Short mmCIF file of C-alpha atoms in Angstrom, two decimals:
data_model
loop_
_atom_site.label_atom_id
_atom_site.label_comp_id
_atom_site.label_asym_id
_atom_site.label_seq_id
_atom_site.Cartn_x
_atom_site.Cartn_y
_atom_site.Cartn_z
CA UNK A 1043 -0.28 0.49 -0.11
CA UNK A 1044 2.80 2.28 -0.36
CA UNK A 1045 2.04 5.11 -3.13
CA UNK A 1046 1.74 8.61 -3.08
CA UNK A 1047 4.90 11.27 -2.03
CA UNK A 1048 3.15 12.14 1.08
CA UNK A 1049 3.03 8.85 2.04
CA UNK A 1050 6.27 8.05 1.92
CA UNK A 1051 7.12 11.01 3.83
CA UNK A 1052 5.08 9.42 6.67
CA UNK A 1053 6.63 5.93 6.44
CA UNK A 1054 10.60 7.81 7.00
CA UNK A 1055 8.96 10.14 10.13
CA UNK A 1056 9.54 7.63 13.10
CA UNK A 1057 7.03 8.02 15.57
CA UNK A 1058 7.93 10.13 18.60
CA UNK A 1059 9.00 8.14 21.55
CA UNK A 1060 8.92 4.59 19.86
CA UNK A 1061 10.77 2.36 21.46
CA UNK A 1062 13.79 0.54 20.06
CA UNK A 1063 13.26 -3.30 18.97
CA UNK A 1064 16.59 -4.98 20.05
CA UNK A 1065 16.52 -8.73 18.66
CA UNK A 1066 19.28 -10.34 20.38
CA UNK A 1067 20.67 -13.43 18.07
CA UNK A 1068 18.13 -13.90 15.69
CA UNK A 1069 18.27 -16.69 13.71
CA UNK A 1070 16.13 -16.47 10.42
CA UNK A 1071 16.59 -13.23 8.16
CA UNK A 1072 12.72 -13.77 7.21
CA UNK A 1073 12.16 -13.27 11.07
CA UNK A 1074 13.68 -10.42 10.69
CA UNK A 1075 12.33 -8.82 7.99
CA UNK A 1076 8.59 -10.19 9.33
CA UNK A 1077 9.50 -8.13 12.55
CA UNK A 1078 10.63 -5.13 10.30
CA UNK A 1079 7.11 -4.88 8.55
CA UNK A 1080 5.61 -5.39 11.79
CA UNK A 1081 7.28 -2.83 13.32
CA UNK A 1082 6.83 -0.39 10.50
CA UNK A 1083 2.92 -0.93 10.13
CA UNK A 1084 3.39 0.46 13.92
CA UNK A 1085 5.67 3.31 13.09
CA UNK A 1086 8.23 1.98 15.48
CA UNK A 1087 11.34 2.01 13.37
CA UNK A 1088 14.54 1.39 15.48
CA UNK A 1089 15.86 -1.75 14.69
CA UNK A 1090 18.58 -3.23 16.42
CA UNK A 1091 20.26 -6.54 15.93
CA UNK A 1092 22.63 -8.63 18.47
CA UNK A 1093 24.50 -11.14 16.59
CA UNK A 1094 22.62 -12.22 13.83
CA UNK A 1095 23.55 -15.70 13.40
CA UNK A 1096 23.47 -15.58 9.57
CA UNK A 1097 25.49 -12.14 9.66
CA UNK A 1098 24.28 -8.67 8.20
CA UNK A 1099 22.84 -7.53 5.70
CA UNK A 1100 20.69 -10.69 4.93
CA UNK A 1101 19.22 -10.79 1.38
CA UNK A 1102 16.34 -13.11 3.29
CA UNK A 1103 15.04 -10.00 5.46
CA UNK A 1104 14.57 -7.97 2.55
CA UNK A 1105 12.64 -10.58 0.88
CA UNK A 1106 10.22 -10.59 3.68
CA UNK A 1107 9.66 -7.25 4.80
CA UNK A 1108 7.00 -6.32 2.60
CA UNK A 1109 8.32 -2.82 1.81
CA UNK A 1110 9.91 -2.00 4.92
CA UNK A 1111 13.61 -2.04 3.73
CA UNK A 1112 14.32 1.23 4.47
CA UNK A 1113 14.21 0.12 8.39
CA UNK A 1114 16.15 -2.75 7.28
CA UNK A 1115 18.85 -0.69 5.47
CA UNK A 1116 19.16 1.31 8.93
CA UNK A 1117 19.14 -1.52 11.27
CA UNK A 1118 22.30 -1.36 13.72
CA UNK A 1119 24.38 -4.54 14.27
CA UNK A 1120 26.02 -5.03 17.92
CA UNK A 1121 28.18 -8.00 19.22
CA UNK A 1122 26.68 -8.01 22.55
CA UNK A 1123 23.11 -7.03 24.12
CA UNK A 1124 25.33 -4.75 26.51
CA UNK A 1125 26.38 -2.74 23.80
CA UNK A 1126 22.86 -2.52 22.02
CA UNK A 1127 20.94 -0.89 25.17
CA UNK A 1128 23.92 1.43 26.51
CA UNK A 1129 22.26 4.62 25.19
CA UNK A 1130 18.52 3.67 26.21
CA UNK A 1131 17.32 4.75 30.03
CA UNK A 1132 14.11 2.19 30.17
CA UNK A 1133 14.37 -1.43 28.92
CA UNK A 1134 12.00 -4.04 28.66
CA UNK A 1135 12.74 -8.01 28.39
CA UNK A 1136 10.31 -10.23 26.41
CA UNK A 1137 9.88 -13.40 27.89
CA UNK A 1138 7.41 -16.33 28.82
CA UNK A 1139 7.86 -16.25 32.12
CA UNK A 1140 9.61 -14.45 34.69
CA UNK A 1141 12.20 -16.80 34.92
CA UNK A 1142 12.86 -16.50 38.82
CA UNK A 1143 13.99 -12.80 38.44
CA UNK A 1144 12.35 -10.10 40.94
CA UNK A 1145 11.31 -7.77 38.56
CA UNK A 1146 8.59 -6.25 37.99
CA UNK A 1147 6.15 -8.65 34.71
CA UNK A 1148 4.17 -5.87 32.69
CA UNK A 1149 1.56 -7.23 30.14
CA UNK A 1150 2.07 -5.33 26.55
CA UNK A 1151 -0.46 -2.86 27.65
CA UNK A 1152 1.10 -1.92 30.92
CA UNK A 1153 4.20 -1.82 28.91
CA UNK A 1154 3.27 0.51 26.75
CA UNK A 1155 1.90 2.97 29.17
CA UNK A 1156 5.25 2.34 31.42
CA UNK A 1157 6.64 3.54 27.94
CA UNK A 1158 4.37 6.30 27.38
CA UNK A 1159 4.66 7.21 30.81
CA UNK A 1160 9.01 7.30 30.72
CA UNK A 1161 8.70 9.04 27.82
CA UNK A 1162 6.43 12.16 28.90
CA UNK A 1163 7.89 11.89 32.23
CA UNK A 1164 11.35 13.27 31.04
CA UNK A 1165 12.13 16.44 29.48
CA UNK A 1166 12.43 14.23 26.28
CA UNK A 1167 12.12 17.32 24.05
CA UNK A 1168 14.96 18.90 25.39
CA UNK A 1169 18.80 18.21 25.39
CA UNK A 1170 18.29 15.53 27.88
CA UNK A 1171 17.26 12.16 25.68
CA UNK A 1172 14.75 9.68 26.88
CA UNK A 1173 14.84 6.32 25.14
CA UNK A 1174 13.18 2.65 25.70
CA UNK A 1175 13.86 -0.13 24.31
CA UNK A 1176 12.14 -4.05 24.29
CA UNK A 1177 14.34 -6.57 24.34
CA UNK A 1178 13.52 -10.15 21.53
CA UNK A 1179 15.52 -13.56 22.11
CA UNK A 1180 16.25 -16.05 19.67
CA UNK A 1181 13.66 -18.02 18.06
CA UNK A 1182 14.95 -21.49 19.88
CA UNK A 1183 15.16 -20.34 22.95
CA UNK A 1184 14.73 -17.04 23.96
CA UNK A 1185 16.79 -14.35 26.09
CA UNK A 1186 19.40 -15.91 28.25
CA UNK A 1187 19.63 -14.89 32.03
CA UNK A 1188 22.36 -12.26 31.67
CA UNK A 1189 20.30 -10.77 29.12
CA UNK A 1190 17.28 -10.25 31.07
CA UNK A 1191 19.45 -9.10 34.06
CA UNK A 1192 19.91 -6.02 31.94
CA UNK A 1193 16.45 -5.05 31.73
CA UNK A 1194 14.45 -2.48 33.69
CA UNK A 1195 11.28 -4.65 33.81
CA UNK A 1196 10.31 -8.13 32.08
CA UNK A 1197 7.32 -7.94 29.19
CA UNK A 1198 5.01 -11.15 29.22
CA UNK A 1199 2.32 -11.19 26.63
CA UNK A 1200 -0.50 -13.25 27.88
CA UNK A 1201 -1.90 -16.09 25.76
CA UNK A 1202 -3.88 -19.17 26.10
CA UNK A 1203 -2.32 -21.02 28.36
CA UNK A 1204 -2.89 -24.40 26.31
CA UNK A 1205 -1.03 -23.01 23.32
CA UNK A 1206 1.51 -20.01 23.86
CA UNK A 1207 3.74 -20.77 20.83
CA UNK A 1208 4.54 -17.42 19.16
CA UNK A 1209 6.45 -16.23 16.48
CA UNK A 1210 9.07 -14.08 16.69
CA UNK A 1211 7.05 -11.49 14.39
CA UNK A 1212 4.12 -12.01 15.84
CA UNK A 1213 5.14 -11.14 19.29
CA UNK A 1214 6.97 -8.29 18.00
CA UNK A 1215 3.70 -6.97 16.18
CA UNK A 1216 1.63 -7.49 19.65
CA UNK A 1217 3.89 -5.11 21.62
CA UNK A 1218 4.45 -2.58 18.76
CA UNK A 1219 0.39 -2.35 18.26
CA UNK A 1220 -0.01 -2.26 21.80
CA UNK A 1221 2.51 0.94 22.13
CA UNK A 1222 1.28 2.08 18.85
CA UNK A 1223 -2.78 2.10 20.21
CA UNK A 1224 -1.79 3.28 23.94
CA UNK A 1225 -0.71 6.34 22.32
CA UNK A 1226 -0.87 8.96 19.77
CA UNK A 1227 2.41 9.05 18.11
CA UNK A 1228 1.07 11.12 15.32
CA UNK A 1229 0.16 13.89 16.96
CA UNK A 1230 3.63 15.41 18.21
CA UNK A 1231 3.90 16.40 21.77
CA UNK A 1232 3.86 20.36 22.55
CA UNK A 1233 7.22 21.32 23.25
CA UNK A 1234 7.75 22.33 27.16
CA UNK A 1235 8.32 25.90 27.71
CA UNK A 1236 10.61 25.82 30.09
CA UNK A 1237 14.41 25.38 29.88
CA UNK A 1238 15.81 22.23 31.62
CA UNK A 1239 17.23 22.85 34.75
CA UNK A 1240 19.90 21.24 36.57
CA UNK A 1241 17.42 19.51 38.99
CA UNK A 1242 15.52 18.27 36.15
CA UNK A 1243 18.54 16.73 34.68
CA UNK A 1244 19.67 14.81 38.06
CA UNK A 1245 16.26 13.39 38.07
CA UNK A 1246 16.71 11.96 34.76
CA UNK A 1247 17.31 8.28 34.29
CA UNK A 1248 20.73 7.29 34.18
CA UNK A 1249 21.56 5.79 30.57
CA UNK A 1250 22.71 2.02 30.44
CA UNK A 1251 25.78 3.04 30.18
CA UNK A 1252 26.10 4.91 32.90
CA UNK A 1253 25.07 2.33 35.08
CA UNK A 1254 27.58 -0.50 33.37
CA UNK A 1255 30.75 1.85 34.16
CA UNK A 1256 29.61 2.20 37.55
CA UNK A 1257 29.05 -1.77 37.91
CA UNK A 1258 32.28 -2.48 35.75
CA UNK A 1259 34.13 -0.05 38.44
CA UNK A 1260 32.47 -1.85 41.41
CA UNK A 1261 33.31 -5.44 39.65
CA UNK A 1262 36.78 -4.85 39.25
CA UNK A 1263 36.95 -3.40 42.87
CA UNK A 1264 35.37 -6.51 44.40
CA UNK A 1265 37.94 -8.68 41.95
CA UNK A 1266 40.87 -7.10 43.41
CA UNK A 1267 39.45 -7.87 47.15
CA UNK A 1268 38.47 -11.19 46.69
CA UNK A 1269 34.75 -10.85 46.91
CA UNK A 1270 34.40 -13.86 44.40
CA UNK A 1271 35.22 -16.44 46.56
CA UNK A 1272 35.25 -19.03 43.62
CA UNK A 1273 34.85 -18.91 39.90
CA UNK A 1274 31.82 -20.93 39.88
CA UNK A 1275 29.68 -18.59 41.93
CA UNK A 1276 31.03 -15.25 40.05
CA UNK A 1277 28.56 -15.41 37.17
CA UNK A 1278 25.73 -15.95 39.31
CA UNK A 1279 26.76 -13.20 42.16
CA UNK A 1280 27.34 -10.65 39.22
CA UNK A 1281 24.14 -11.10 37.45
CA UNK A 1282 22.45 -11.09 40.95
CA UNK A 1283 24.34 -7.43 41.32
CA UNK A 1284 23.29 -6.36 37.67
CA UNK A 1285 19.91 -7.37 38.36
CA UNK A 1286 19.55 -5.51 41.50
CA UNK A 1287 21.49 -2.33 39.83
CA UNK A 1288 19.21 -2.01 36.73
CA UNK A 1289 15.69 -2.83 38.34
CA UNK A 1290 16.38 -0.11 41.00
CA UNK A 1291 16.46 2.41 37.80
CA UNK A 1292 18.90 4.88 39.50
CA UNK A 1293 19.10 8.52 38.09
CA UNK A 1294 22.13 10.02 37.21
CA UNK A 1295 22.49 11.55 40.49
CA UNK A 1296 21.89 8.39 42.25
CA UNK A 1297 24.85 7.04 39.96
CA UNK A 1298 27.16 9.91 40.92
CA UNK A 1299 26.21 9.38 44.37
CA UNK A 1300 26.73 5.32 44.55
CA UNK A 1301 30.40 6.08 42.76
CA UNK A 1302 30.80 8.54 45.85
CA UNK A 1303 30.07 5.50 48.17
CA UNK A 1304 31.96 3.07 46.68
CA UNK A 1305 34.86 5.77 46.27
CA UNK A 1306 34.66 6.64 50.19
CA UNK A 1307 34.62 2.49 51.25
CA UNK A 1308 37.53 1.56 49.28
CA UNK A 1309 39.36 4.34 51.46
CA UNK A 1310 39.18 6.68 48.32
CA UNK A 1311 42.68 4.74 46.83
CA UNK A 1312 41.52 2.56 44.30
CA UNK A 1313 38.02 3.84 42.96
CA UNK A 1314 38.94 5.62 39.86
CA UNK B 1144 4.89 -25.67 24.27
CA UNK B 1145 1.92 -27.98 24.49
CA UNK B 1146 2.98 -31.15 26.89
CA UNK B 1147 0.72 -32.65 29.47
CA UNK B 1148 -2.49 -33.71 29.82
CA UNK B 1149 -3.78 -30.84 31.39
CA UNK B 1150 -2.39 -28.40 29.14
CA UNK B 1151 -4.09 -30.18 26.06
CA UNK B 1152 -7.43 -30.29 28.00
CA UNK B 1153 -6.99 -26.72 28.04
CA UNK B 1154 -6.34 -26.26 24.24
CA UNK B 1155 -9.71 -27.89 23.34
CA UNK B 1156 -12.10 -26.01 25.98
CA UNK B 1157 -12.96 -22.29 24.16
CA UNK B 1158 -12.74 -19.59 26.06
CA UNK B 1159 -16.32 -18.01 26.74
CA UNK B 1160 -17.90 -15.46 24.32
CA UNK B 1161 -15.04 -16.03 22.15
CA UNK B 1162 -15.75 -14.98 18.72
CA UNK B 1163 -16.14 -16.81 15.30
CA UNK B 1164 -13.31 -15.68 12.83
CA UNK B 1165 -14.69 -16.05 9.49
CA UNK B 1166 -12.44 -15.99 6.64
CA UNK B 1167 -14.54 -15.05 3.45
CA UNK B 1168 -12.27 -16.61 0.19
CA UNK B 1169 -9.13 -17.12 1.74
CA UNK B 1170 -6.78 -18.10 -0.64
CA UNK B 1171 -3.64 -19.54 0.71
CA UNK B 1172 -3.93 -22.19 2.98
CA UNK B 1173 -0.74 -21.44 4.66
CA UNK B 1174 -2.49 -17.69 6.00
CA UNK B 1175 -5.58 -20.02 6.80
CA UNK B 1176 -2.81 -21.95 9.22
CA UNK B 1177 -1.31 -18.70 10.22
CA UNK B 1178 -4.44 -17.72 11.25
CA UNK B 1179 -5.58 -20.94 13.19
CA UNK B 1180 -2.15 -20.49 14.74
CA UNK B 1181 -3.05 -17.06 15.88
CA UNK B 1182 -6.90 -17.59 16.93
CA UNK B 1183 -5.20 -20.49 19.21
CA UNK B 1184 -2.97 -18.30 20.75
CA UNK B 1185 -5.83 -16.34 22.18
CA UNK B 1186 -8.19 -19.22 22.71
CA UNK B 1187 -10.58 -18.29 19.93
CA UNK B 1188 -11.41 -21.48 18.10
CA UNK B 1189 -14.13 -21.20 16.17
CA UNK B 1190 -13.01 -21.06 12.53
CA UNK B 1191 -15.64 -20.32 9.64
CA UNK B 1192 -14.46 -20.68 5.78
CA UNK B 1193 -16.38 -19.32 3.34
CA UNK B 1194 -15.36 -20.35 -0.45
CA UNK B 1195 -11.87 -21.28 0.26
CA UNK B 1196 -10.14 -20.83 -3.35
CA UNK B 1197 -8.51 -23.96 -2.86
CA UNK B 1198 -11.07 -26.36 -1.16
CA UNK B 1199 -10.71 -27.88 1.87
CA UNK B 1200 -9.29 -29.91 3.49
CA UNK B 1201 -5.78 -28.16 2.51
CA UNK B 1202 -2.81 -29.67 3.57
CA UNK B 1203 -0.60 -26.61 3.18
CA UNK B 1204 -3.12 -25.18 5.98
CA UNK B 1205 -1.91 -27.86 8.37
CA UNK B 1206 1.66 -27.42 8.18
CA UNK B 1207 1.32 -23.54 8.52
CA UNK B 1208 -0.17 -24.19 11.92
CA UNK B 1209 2.01 -25.21 14.58
CA UNK B 1210 0.17 -27.75 16.02
CA UNK B 1211 -3.32 -25.47 15.54
CA UNK B 1212 -4.47 -28.43 13.94
CA UNK B 1213 -7.67 -29.58 15.94
CA UNK B 1214 -9.12 -26.27 15.08
CA UNK B 1215 -8.36 -26.63 11.59
CA UNK B 1216 -10.56 -30.30 11.59
CA UNK B 1217 -13.32 -28.35 13.77
CA UNK B 1218 -13.31 -25.58 10.63
CA UNK B 1219 -16.56 -25.13 8.86
CA UNK B 1220 -16.86 -24.46 5.91
CA UNK B 1221 -19.99 -22.45 4.00
CA UNK B 1222 -20.69 -21.66 0.32
CA UNK B 1223 -21.92 -17.91 1.34
CA UNK B 1224 -21.12 -15.23 3.99
CA UNK B 1225 -24.66 -15.37 4.93
CA UNK B 1226 -24.85 -19.11 5.60
CA UNK B 1227 -21.54 -18.04 7.84
CA UNK B 1228 -23.26 -15.47 9.47
CA UNK B 1229 -26.18 -17.14 9.91
CA UNK B 1230 -26.77 -18.09 13.78
CA UNK B 1231 -24.60 -14.79 14.88
CA UNK B 1232 -26.37 -11.92 16.75
CA UNK B 1233 -23.44 -9.38 16.42
CA UNK B 1234 -21.14 -9.00 13.22
CA UNK B 1235 -17.95 -7.11 12.44
CA UNK B 1236 -16.37 -6.60 9.00
CA UNK B 1237 -12.68 -6.28 9.08
CA UNK B 1238 -11.53 -3.63 6.32
CA UNK B 1239 -9.08 -0.70 5.97
CA UNK B 1240 -11.71 1.81 5.51
CA UNK B 1241 -15.31 2.69 5.89
CA UNK B 1242 -15.88 2.21 2.38
CA UNK B 1243 -18.04 4.86 2.70
CA UNK B 1244 -20.80 2.53 4.47
CA UNK B 1245 -23.04 4.45 7.17
CA UNK B 1246 -21.93 1.82 9.80
CA UNK B 1247 -19.98 2.35 13.49
CA UNK B 1248 -16.03 2.02 12.89
CA UNK B 1249 -14.27 0.47 15.94
CA UNK B 1250 -10.96 0.03 16.84
CA UNK B 1251 -9.96 -3.99 17.92
CA UNK B 1252 -10.08 -2.56 21.50
CA UNK B 1253 -13.53 -0.91 21.01
CA UNK B 1254 -14.78 -4.06 19.14
CA UNK B 1255 -13.38 -6.56 21.68
CA UNK B 1256 -15.13 -4.28 24.52
CA UNK B 1257 -18.10 -4.68 22.28
CA UNK B 1258 -18.32 -8.34 22.03
CA UNK B 1259 -17.50 -8.61 25.46
CA UNK B 1260 -21.00 -5.95 26.09
CA UNK B 1261 -22.93 -8.63 23.92
CA UNK B 1262 -22.05 -11.43 25.53
CA UNK B 1263 -22.83 -10.79 28.97
CA UNK B 1264 -25.67 -8.73 28.05
CA UNK B 1265 -27.53 -11.61 26.92
CA UNK B 1266 -28.66 -14.76 28.15
CA UNK B 1267 -25.63 -16.49 27.03
CA UNK B 1268 -25.20 -18.83 30.10
CA UNK B 1269 -29.29 -19.99 29.38
CA UNK B 1270 -30.62 -21.52 26.32
CA UNK B 1271 -30.63 -18.91 23.74
CA UNK B 1272 -27.20 -18.78 22.69
CA UNK B 1273 -25.54 -15.37 22.04
CA UNK B 1274 -22.60 -15.46 19.33
CA UNK B 1275 -20.23 -12.51 17.71
CA UNK B 1276 -18.72 -12.76 14.84
CA UNK B 1277 -15.89 -11.34 12.54
CA UNK B 1278 -15.02 -11.16 8.56
CA UNK B 1279 -11.98 -10.80 7.17
CA UNK B 1280 -11.81 -11.01 3.19
CA UNK B 1281 -9.55 -12.27 1.19
CA UNK B 1282 -5.49 -11.34 0.76
CA UNK B 1283 -5.98 -9.42 -2.31
CA UNK B 1284 -9.07 -7.47 -1.78
CA UNK B 1285 -10.68 -7.61 1.58
CA UNK B 1286 -14.14 -8.02 1.95
CA UNK B 1287 -16.81 -6.94 -0.78
CA UNK B 1288 -19.66 -4.94 -0.38
CA UNK B 1289 -22.38 -7.05 -0.19
CA UNK B 1290 -20.11 -9.00 2.52
CA UNK B 1291 -19.95 -5.76 4.84
CA UNK B 1292 -23.67 -5.09 4.05
CA UNK B 1293 -24.01 -7.90 6.49
CA UNK B 1294 -22.11 -6.38 9.69
CA UNK B 1295 -23.20 -4.24 12.57
CA UNK B 1296 -20.41 -2.37 12.68
CA UNK B 1297 -16.88 -1.99 10.68
CA UNK B 1298 -13.56 -3.09 12.20
CA UNK B 1299 -10.43 -1.27 11.38
CA UNK B 1300 -7.13 -1.72 12.64
CA UNK B 1301 -5.31 1.94 13.04
CA UNK B 1302 -1.78 1.61 12.09
CA UNK B 1303 0.89 3.49 10.96
CA UNK B 1304 -0.73 5.77 7.77
CA UNK B 1305 2.46 5.56 5.73
CA UNK B 1306 2.32 1.66 6.01
CA UNK B 1307 -0.74 -0.23 6.64
CA UNK B 1308 -0.23 -3.53 4.52
CA UNK B 1309 -1.21 -6.48 7.18
CA UNK B 1310 -1.15 -9.97 6.13
CA UNK B 1311 -4.07 -11.57 7.41
CA UNK B 1312 -3.07 -13.95 9.63
CA UNK B 1313 -1.30 -10.76 11.55
CA UNK B 1314 -4.97 -8.82 11.04
CA UNK B 1315 -6.21 -11.54 12.94
CA UNK B 1316 -4.05 -12.17 15.72
CA UNK B 1317 -4.78 -8.55 16.90
CA UNK B 1318 -7.91 -8.75 16.66
CA UNK B 1319 -7.80 -11.77 18.67
CA UNK B 1320 -5.37 -10.37 21.27
CA UNK B 1321 -7.46 -7.84 21.54
CA UNK B 1322 -10.42 -9.40 22.58
CA UNK B 1323 -8.21 -12.10 24.58
CA UNK B 1324 -7.00 -9.12 26.84
CA UNK B 1325 -9.65 -7.15 26.82
CA UNK B 1326 -11.88 -9.47 29.19
CA UNK B 1327 -10.75 -12.31 31.34
CA UNK B 1328 -11.53 -15.75 30.09
CA UNK B 1329 -9.45 -17.90 31.99
CA UNK B 1330 -9.15 -18.61 35.76
CA UNK B 1331 -6.16 -16.74 37.08
CA UNK B 1332 -3.35 -19.43 38.03
CA UNK B 1333 -3.87 -21.01 41.59
CA UNK B 1334 -1.53 -20.48 43.93
CA UNK B 1335 1.35 -23.03 43.99
CA UNK B 1336 0.54 -25.52 46.53
CA UNK B 1337 4.35 -26.82 47.20
CA UNK B 1338 6.25 -25.52 50.22
CA UNK B 1339 8.30 -22.04 50.31
CA UNK B 1340 11.76 -22.75 49.04
CA UNK B 1341 15.08 -21.20 50.16
CA UNK B 1342 15.36 -19.78 46.74
CA UNK B 1343 11.58 -18.09 47.03
CA UNK B 1344 12.56 -16.57 50.28
CA UNK B 1345 15.46 -15.18 48.96
CA UNK B 1346 13.41 -13.68 46.35
CA UNK B 1347 10.95 -12.20 49.49
CA UNK B 1348 11.28 -8.18 49.43
CA UNK B 1349 13.62 -7.48 52.67
CA UNK B 1350 11.51 -6.18 55.42
CA UNK B 1351 12.09 -2.04 56.05
CA UNK B 1352 13.72 -2.92 59.03
CA UNK B 1353 16.05 -5.65 56.95
CA UNK B 1354 16.94 -2.25 54.67
CA UNK B 1355 17.39 0.07 57.70
CA UNK B 1356 19.80 -2.21 59.47
CA UNK B 1357 21.90 -1.92 55.98
CA UNK B 1358 21.29 1.58 55.33
CA UNK B 1359 22.67 2.35 59.13
CA UNK B 1360 25.77 0.44 58.53
CA UNK B 1361 26.20 2.18 55.67
CA UNK B 1362 25.75 5.67 57.37
CA UNK B 1363 28.22 5.26 60.17
CA UNK B 1364 31.08 3.67 57.63
CA UNK B 1365 30.46 6.88 55.18
CA UNK B 1366 30.50 8.93 58.28
CA UNK B 1367 33.80 7.32 59.62
CA UNK B 1368 35.49 7.81 55.95
CA UNK B 1369 34.34 11.90 55.96
CA UNK B 1370 31.87 11.25 52.89
CA UNK B 1371 29.82 14.25 54.73
CA UNK B 1372 31.69 17.01 53.90
CA UNK B 1373 29.83 19.41 55.42
CA UNK B 1374 27.09 18.97 57.90
CA UNK B 1375 24.66 20.77 56.10
CA UNK B 1376 24.77 18.67 52.92
CA UNK B 1377 24.56 15.43 54.87
CA UNK B 1378 20.90 15.24 55.62
CA UNK B 1379 20.17 15.92 51.67
CA UNK B 1380 22.87 13.31 50.83
CA UNK B 1381 21.43 10.70 52.94
CA UNK B 1382 17.91 11.56 51.95
CA UNK B 1383 19.19 10.83 48.51
CA UNK B 1384 20.88 7.54 49.53
CA UNK B 1385 17.36 6.16 51.58
CA UNK B 1386 15.09 6.99 48.66
CA UNK B 1387 17.35 5.12 45.82
CA UNK B 1388 17.65 1.84 48.13
CA UNK B 1389 14.69 2.05 49.45
CA UNK B 1390 12.95 2.98 46.01
CA UNK B 1391 14.88 -0.36 44.42
CA UNK B 1392 12.79 -2.34 46.54
CA UNK B 1393 15.88 -4.95 47.17
CA UNK B 1394 14.79 -8.29 47.80
CA UNK B 1395 16.12 -10.22 51.22
CA UNK B 1396 19.03 -11.96 48.76
CA UNK B 1397 19.78 -8.22 47.45
CA UNK B 1398 20.38 -6.67 51.14
CA UNK B 1399 22.79 -10.20 52.08
CA UNK B 1400 24.64 -9.20 48.87
CA UNK B 1401 24.80 -5.38 49.31
CA UNK B 1402 26.84 -6.13 53.08
CA UNK B 1403 28.80 -8.58 51.39
CA UNK B 1404 29.72 -5.40 49.04
CA UNK B 1405 30.11 -2.87 51.10
CA UNK B 1406 32.25 -5.20 53.60
CA UNK B 1407 34.70 -5.82 50.65
CA UNK B 1408 35.01 -2.25 49.77
CA UNK B 1409 35.98 -1.38 52.87
CA UNK B 1410 38.60 -3.88 53.26
CA UNK B 1411 36.49 -6.60 55.35
CA UNK B 1412 37.85 -4.56 58.19
CA UNK B 1413 35.21 -1.93 59.80
CA UNK B 1414 31.99 -2.98 58.36
CA UNK B 1415 30.08 -5.30 61.03
#
């Protein structure tokens, strides 16, 4: 249904506040293409791929995208999930079950509201950018626990408990459509008239990258002080620590304060 | 994700008040199969086919249904749309545009509410059965005006105006999922009868007192290491720290881990 010039222009304009869709280790190019189509149906255009199995670009993705090729051309590819979410301030992990992680579990409607709230809460029309993202795992096994640990909350799609098998593009479609339906993204939000204050800057959520830097510091310090008694325990302990800090959703000020606290506890010597 | 007997039973039981899905002159068997899968995902099981192009049954439908074959086996086939909707009391016609017909146009959410309302208004637990249905046209051209004339209202899926091309199964999925989400056709999962494990204990939220103890330790340690540079700053800094940790909602395990981290950072000497 492409066609007139004005239609084409609308296709190019991303909807305000649309979340990034991050496919982690997607297997089939065809599925990536169908995800792109489902995203563009819902005016969601920021596609990110983490280590796609068959490399990138992938001609079978374009064949399945039914015209949503621009979105594929603009897709960003990352080696790790961590890099793919580095600039995001609110991240959801899509899973069928809670996996025993202590995180909020949102259905697509609640997730959509949370994303809209997140976008409108921050001074997102000003210099401080707020950006949400939604992680989807690979077709075979979904997200692994280390990916989920990076998320602020879990997104779970409530389906017929007797038949929950949903393909990747359908999951992406339901989530993106819930986002589209929950807001009115084609109406531009009025720009805030007041300039952003320092206080608002401090209240802004820290980016994943800012939290990551904090946790890397912490990890190396703990390593140095023999916190991880055994090599087997280390991954679990680290995942729990990461889970806690990402789930907590620290502000920029919180991250600065935590740097200060950790530095102070080490006697100011070793914290850089 | 099929499996146990109880799961299979749930698959068979249609959800109360689910609408019939009527595919009018569907072309590809594969699309019929994908529609069946999307329907069963949403506990919608009454599939009706009007004059399917390639006859019925169609082996390529079963191949694409990913296990939703029972639904295909039970599908009813009709020669005309009129016959297919004869027993229904409320019918929606899915189209991309209103087609100049004077009918209400509902989005999937409003349609779902209307269907639920219709079911609960009627004596659907008595002998007189109320039944709703949703018409979907063929892949190439959609519904024709004679089909639409049979409907009580039009169902239109609001999408990105620049890219509205949606395949048949995706349209069925969005409509069925909206129906499923608008009601509560399943009983909430029963509480687990198994005793609480150690792991679940760890997942339990820490009490305010447990967090308080952690923060008191932290505060005295920070005091000792001259974290609070001035007496004026101290209350604000403390409030921010408390805010962060209470807002984060740590579990019991998180509190234990944080004790461990703080103790480790102080070189294990001063943390009690």
